[in-house]
Short mmCIF file of C-alpha atoms in Angstrom, two decimals:
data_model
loop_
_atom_site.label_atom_id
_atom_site.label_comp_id
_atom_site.label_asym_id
_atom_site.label_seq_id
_atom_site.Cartn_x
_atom_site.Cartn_y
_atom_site.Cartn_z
CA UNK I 1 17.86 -39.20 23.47
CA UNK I 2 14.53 -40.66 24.86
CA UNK I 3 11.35 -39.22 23.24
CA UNK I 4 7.62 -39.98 23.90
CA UNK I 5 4.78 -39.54 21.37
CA UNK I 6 1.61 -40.31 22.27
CA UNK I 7 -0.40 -41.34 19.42
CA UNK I 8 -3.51 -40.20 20.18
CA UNK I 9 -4.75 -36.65 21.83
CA UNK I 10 -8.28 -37.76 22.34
CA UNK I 11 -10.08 -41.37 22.48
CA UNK I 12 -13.62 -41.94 22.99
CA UNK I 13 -15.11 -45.55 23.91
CA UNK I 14 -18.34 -46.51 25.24
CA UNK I 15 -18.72 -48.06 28.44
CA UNK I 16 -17.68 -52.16 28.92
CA UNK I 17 -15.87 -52.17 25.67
CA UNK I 18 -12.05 -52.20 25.58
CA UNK I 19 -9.20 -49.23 25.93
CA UNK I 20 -6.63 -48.55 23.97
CA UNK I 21 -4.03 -46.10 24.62
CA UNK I 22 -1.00 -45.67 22.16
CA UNK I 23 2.40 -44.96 23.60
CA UNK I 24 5.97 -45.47 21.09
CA UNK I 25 9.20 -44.21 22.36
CA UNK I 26 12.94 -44.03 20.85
CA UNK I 27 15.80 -44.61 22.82
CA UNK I 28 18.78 -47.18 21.81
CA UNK I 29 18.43 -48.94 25.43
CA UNK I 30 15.87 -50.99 27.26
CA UNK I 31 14.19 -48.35 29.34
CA UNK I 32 12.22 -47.76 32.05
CA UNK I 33 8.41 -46.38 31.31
CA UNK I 34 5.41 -45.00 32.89
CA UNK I 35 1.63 -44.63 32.72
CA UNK I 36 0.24 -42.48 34.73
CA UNK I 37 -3.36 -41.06 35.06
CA UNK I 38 -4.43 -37.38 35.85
CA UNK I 39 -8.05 -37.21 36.63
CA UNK I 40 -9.82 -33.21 36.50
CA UNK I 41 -8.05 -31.08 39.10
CA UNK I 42 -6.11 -33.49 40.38
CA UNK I 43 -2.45 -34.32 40.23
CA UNK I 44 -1.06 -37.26 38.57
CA UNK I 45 -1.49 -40.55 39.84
CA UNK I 46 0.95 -43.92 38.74
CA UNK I 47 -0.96 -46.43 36.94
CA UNK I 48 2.12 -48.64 36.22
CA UNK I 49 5.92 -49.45 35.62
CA UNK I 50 8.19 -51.02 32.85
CA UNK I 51 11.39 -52.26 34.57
CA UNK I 52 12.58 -55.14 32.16
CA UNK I 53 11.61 -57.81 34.61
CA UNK I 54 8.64 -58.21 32.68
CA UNK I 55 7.18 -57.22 29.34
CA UNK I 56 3.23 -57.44 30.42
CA UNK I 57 2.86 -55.01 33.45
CA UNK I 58 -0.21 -55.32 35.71
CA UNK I 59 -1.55 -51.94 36.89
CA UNK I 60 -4.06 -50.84 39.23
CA UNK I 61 -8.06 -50.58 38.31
CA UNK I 62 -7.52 -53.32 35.83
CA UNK I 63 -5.03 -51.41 33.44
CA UNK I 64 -1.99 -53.26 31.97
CA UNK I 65 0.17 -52.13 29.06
CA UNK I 66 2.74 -54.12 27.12
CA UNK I 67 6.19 -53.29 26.51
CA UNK I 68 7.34 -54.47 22.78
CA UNK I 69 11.06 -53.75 22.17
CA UNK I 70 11.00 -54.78 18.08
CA UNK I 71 7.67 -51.93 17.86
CA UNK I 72 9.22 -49.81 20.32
CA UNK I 73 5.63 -49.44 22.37
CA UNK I 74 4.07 -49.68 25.18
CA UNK I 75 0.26 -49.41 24.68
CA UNK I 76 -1.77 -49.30 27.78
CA UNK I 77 -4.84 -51.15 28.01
CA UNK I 78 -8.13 -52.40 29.79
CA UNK I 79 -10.47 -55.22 28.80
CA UNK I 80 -13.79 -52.88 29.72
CA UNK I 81 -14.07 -49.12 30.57
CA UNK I 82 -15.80 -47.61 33.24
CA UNK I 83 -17.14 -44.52 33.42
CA UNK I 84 -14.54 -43.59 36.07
CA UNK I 85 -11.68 -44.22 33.62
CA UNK I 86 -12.28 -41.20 32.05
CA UNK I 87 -9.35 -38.41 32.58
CA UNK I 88 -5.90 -38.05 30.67
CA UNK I 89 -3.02 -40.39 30.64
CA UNK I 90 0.66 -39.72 30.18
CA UNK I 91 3.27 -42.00 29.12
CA UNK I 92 6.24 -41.10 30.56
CA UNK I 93 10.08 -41.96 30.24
CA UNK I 94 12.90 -41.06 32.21
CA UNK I 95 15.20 -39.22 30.88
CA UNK I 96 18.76 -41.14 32.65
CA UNK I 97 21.95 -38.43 31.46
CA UNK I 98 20.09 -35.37 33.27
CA UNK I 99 17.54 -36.70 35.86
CA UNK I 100 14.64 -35.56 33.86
CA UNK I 101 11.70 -37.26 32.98
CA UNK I 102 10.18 -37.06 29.21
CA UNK I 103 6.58 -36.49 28.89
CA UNK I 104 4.30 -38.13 26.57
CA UNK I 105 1.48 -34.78 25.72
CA UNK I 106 -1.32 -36.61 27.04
CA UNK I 107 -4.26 -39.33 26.00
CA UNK I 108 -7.76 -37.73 26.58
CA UNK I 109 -9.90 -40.74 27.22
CA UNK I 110 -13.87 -40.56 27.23
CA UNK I 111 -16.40 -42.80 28.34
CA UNK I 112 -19.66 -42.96 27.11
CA UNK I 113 -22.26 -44.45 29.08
CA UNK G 1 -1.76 -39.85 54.59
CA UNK G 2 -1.25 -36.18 53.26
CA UNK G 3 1.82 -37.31 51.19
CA UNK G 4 2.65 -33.93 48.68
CA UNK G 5 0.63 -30.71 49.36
CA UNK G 6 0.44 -27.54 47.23
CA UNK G 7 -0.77 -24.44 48.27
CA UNK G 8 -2.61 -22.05 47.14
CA UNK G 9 -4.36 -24.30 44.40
CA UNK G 10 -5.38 -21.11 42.22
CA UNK G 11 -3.78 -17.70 42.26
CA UNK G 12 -4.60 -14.42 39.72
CA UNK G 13 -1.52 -12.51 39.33
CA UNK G 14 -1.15 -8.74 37.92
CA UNK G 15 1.88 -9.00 35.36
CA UNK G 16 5.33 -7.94 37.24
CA UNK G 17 3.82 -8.92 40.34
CA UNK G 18 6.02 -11.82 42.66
CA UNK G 19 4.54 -14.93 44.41
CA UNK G 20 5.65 -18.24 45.68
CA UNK G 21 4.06 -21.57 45.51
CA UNK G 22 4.43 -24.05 48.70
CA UNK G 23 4.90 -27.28 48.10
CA UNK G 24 5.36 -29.67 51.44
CA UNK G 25 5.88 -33.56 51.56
CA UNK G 26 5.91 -35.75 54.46
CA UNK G 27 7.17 -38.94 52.85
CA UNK G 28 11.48 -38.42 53.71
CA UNK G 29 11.38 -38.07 50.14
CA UNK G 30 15.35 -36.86 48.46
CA UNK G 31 14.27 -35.65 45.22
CA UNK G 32 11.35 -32.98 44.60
CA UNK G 33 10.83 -31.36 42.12
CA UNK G 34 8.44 -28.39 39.91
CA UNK G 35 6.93 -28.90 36.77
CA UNK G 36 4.60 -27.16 34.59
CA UNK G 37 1.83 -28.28 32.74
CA UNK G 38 0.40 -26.68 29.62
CA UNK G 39 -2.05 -28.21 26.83
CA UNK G 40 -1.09 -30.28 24.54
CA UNK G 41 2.25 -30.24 25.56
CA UNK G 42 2.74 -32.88 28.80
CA UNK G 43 4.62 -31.80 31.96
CA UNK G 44 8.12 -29.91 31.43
CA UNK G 45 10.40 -29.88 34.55
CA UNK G 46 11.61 -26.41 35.69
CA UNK G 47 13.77 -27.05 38.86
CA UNK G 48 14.29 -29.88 40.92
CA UNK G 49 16.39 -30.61 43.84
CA UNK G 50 17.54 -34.17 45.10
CA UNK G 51 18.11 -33.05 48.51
CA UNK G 52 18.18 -29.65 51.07
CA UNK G 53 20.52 -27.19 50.03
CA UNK G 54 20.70 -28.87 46.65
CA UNK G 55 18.93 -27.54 43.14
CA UNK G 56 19.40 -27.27 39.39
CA UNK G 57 17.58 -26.45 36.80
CA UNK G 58 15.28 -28.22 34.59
CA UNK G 59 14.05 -27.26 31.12
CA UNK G 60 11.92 -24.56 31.16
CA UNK G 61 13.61 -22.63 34.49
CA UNK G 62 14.03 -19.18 33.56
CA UNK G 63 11.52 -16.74 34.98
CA UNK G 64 11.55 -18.85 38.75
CA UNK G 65 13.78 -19.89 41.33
CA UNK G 66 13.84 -22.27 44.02
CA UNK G 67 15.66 -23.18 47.33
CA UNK G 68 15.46 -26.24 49.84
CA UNK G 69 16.21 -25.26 53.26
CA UNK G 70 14.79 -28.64 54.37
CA UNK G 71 13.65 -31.82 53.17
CA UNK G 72 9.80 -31.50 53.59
CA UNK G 73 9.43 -28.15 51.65
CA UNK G 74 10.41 -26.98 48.30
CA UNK G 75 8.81 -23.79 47.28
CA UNK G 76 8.91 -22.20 43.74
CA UNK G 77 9.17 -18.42 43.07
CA UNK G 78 7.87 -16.52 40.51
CA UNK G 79 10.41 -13.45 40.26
CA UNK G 80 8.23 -10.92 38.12
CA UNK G 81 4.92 -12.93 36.94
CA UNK G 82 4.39 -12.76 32.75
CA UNK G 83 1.07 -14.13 30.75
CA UNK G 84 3.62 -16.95 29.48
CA UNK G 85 3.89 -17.99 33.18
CA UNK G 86 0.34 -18.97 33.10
CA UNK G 87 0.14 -22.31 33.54
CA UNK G 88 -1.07 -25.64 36.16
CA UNK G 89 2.20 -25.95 38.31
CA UNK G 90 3.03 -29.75 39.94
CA UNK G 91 5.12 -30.40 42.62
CA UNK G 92 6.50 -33.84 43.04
CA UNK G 93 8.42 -35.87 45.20
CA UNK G 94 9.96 -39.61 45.01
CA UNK G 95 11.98 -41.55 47.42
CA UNK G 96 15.38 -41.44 46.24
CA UNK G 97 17.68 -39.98 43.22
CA UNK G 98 17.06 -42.99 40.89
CA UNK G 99 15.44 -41.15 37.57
CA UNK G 100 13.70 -44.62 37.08
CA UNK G 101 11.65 -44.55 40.25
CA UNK G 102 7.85 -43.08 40.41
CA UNK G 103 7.22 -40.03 41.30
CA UNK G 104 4.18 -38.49 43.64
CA UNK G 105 2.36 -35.52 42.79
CA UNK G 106 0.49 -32.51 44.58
CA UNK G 107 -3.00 -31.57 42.88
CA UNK G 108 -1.46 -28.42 41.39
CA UNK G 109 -1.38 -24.79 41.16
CA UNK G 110 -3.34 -22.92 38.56
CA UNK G 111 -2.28 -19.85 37.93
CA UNK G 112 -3.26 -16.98 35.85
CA UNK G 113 -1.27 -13.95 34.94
CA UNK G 114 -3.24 -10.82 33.99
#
């Protein structure tokens, strides 16, 4: 069965220096994954997709996130944070035998000015 | 573009009481669906349906029920509100039945059972 763990609950960087936001997943097929980003009070908002076609996925607001098959990952990234960055990020799967989708329990990410 | 839109956006419920949250989308989407979010634990579906007069249930569905008379509107009913049900409620939406496809999301509904 797919499974999400998100390796980190809370991350803290300072402003202009690089993101890092752990995802691994298990499942014995090539899947499709999600980032998405839920700023305060809002609803969640897609950041980017895995399909295969690629392994390095271009996002918007400068995020990408790699997919590596042999680590099972698929880290999300940004060269240099802004202060508007800051909110919680899911990885997500989706969950193909029951039309579900699988729920990473959320990245906290700060930015310090 | 108002694409998904949940109302009310916070609600205080007396335990036993009955509500429902509104959920409309504008986008033609098939599939909607409910989730709920708590801390530390991501979202967890509760009912979805991929179009109207179609549902199941999700994960966590017992304690709500749904219906989808039409495309645009999916509401979610809380039969007899407990402190468990306490909780930021999402209603999404995506194009077609494809698990694989993004999904759109409403700001939520937090609500608080007394």
């Amino acid at each position: 069965a797919q499974s999400v763990t998100q390796l980190d609950s809370h991350v803290s960087v300072s402003e202009g220096t690089p993101v890092l936001l752990r995802c691994n997943y298990s499942s014995s097929y090539s899947p499709s994954l999600f980032w998405y980003v839920q700023h305060p009070n809002k609803g969640l908002q897609l950041l980017l997709k895995y399909t295969s076609a690629a392994t390095l996925v271009k996002g918007i607001n400068g995020f990408e996130a790699e997919f590596k098959k042999s680590e099972t990952s698929f880290h999300l990234t940004k060269p240099s944070a802004h202060m508007s960055d800051a909110a919680e990020y899911f990885c997500v799967a989706p969950l193909y035998n029951n039309n579900d989708m699988r729920f990473g329990a959320g990245t906290r990410l700060t930015v310090k000015p | 573009n108002a694409g998904v839109t949940q109302t009310p956006k916070f609600q205080v419920l007396k335990t036993g009481q009955s509500m429902t949250l509104q959920c409309a989308q504008d986008m033609n989407h098939e599939y909607m669906s409910w989730y709920r979010q708590d801390p530390g634990m991501g979202l967890r579906l509760i009912h979805y349906s991929v179009g109207a007069g179609i549902t199941d249930q999700g994960e966590v569905p017992n304690g709500y029920n749904v219906s989808r008379s039409t495309t645009e509107d999916f509401p979610l009913r809380l039969l007899s509100a407990a402190p468990s049900q306490t909780s930021v409620y999402f209603c999404a939406s995506r194009q077609g039945r494809y698990v694989a496809q993004p999904q759109h999301f409403g700001d939520g509904t937090r609500l608080s059972i007394l």
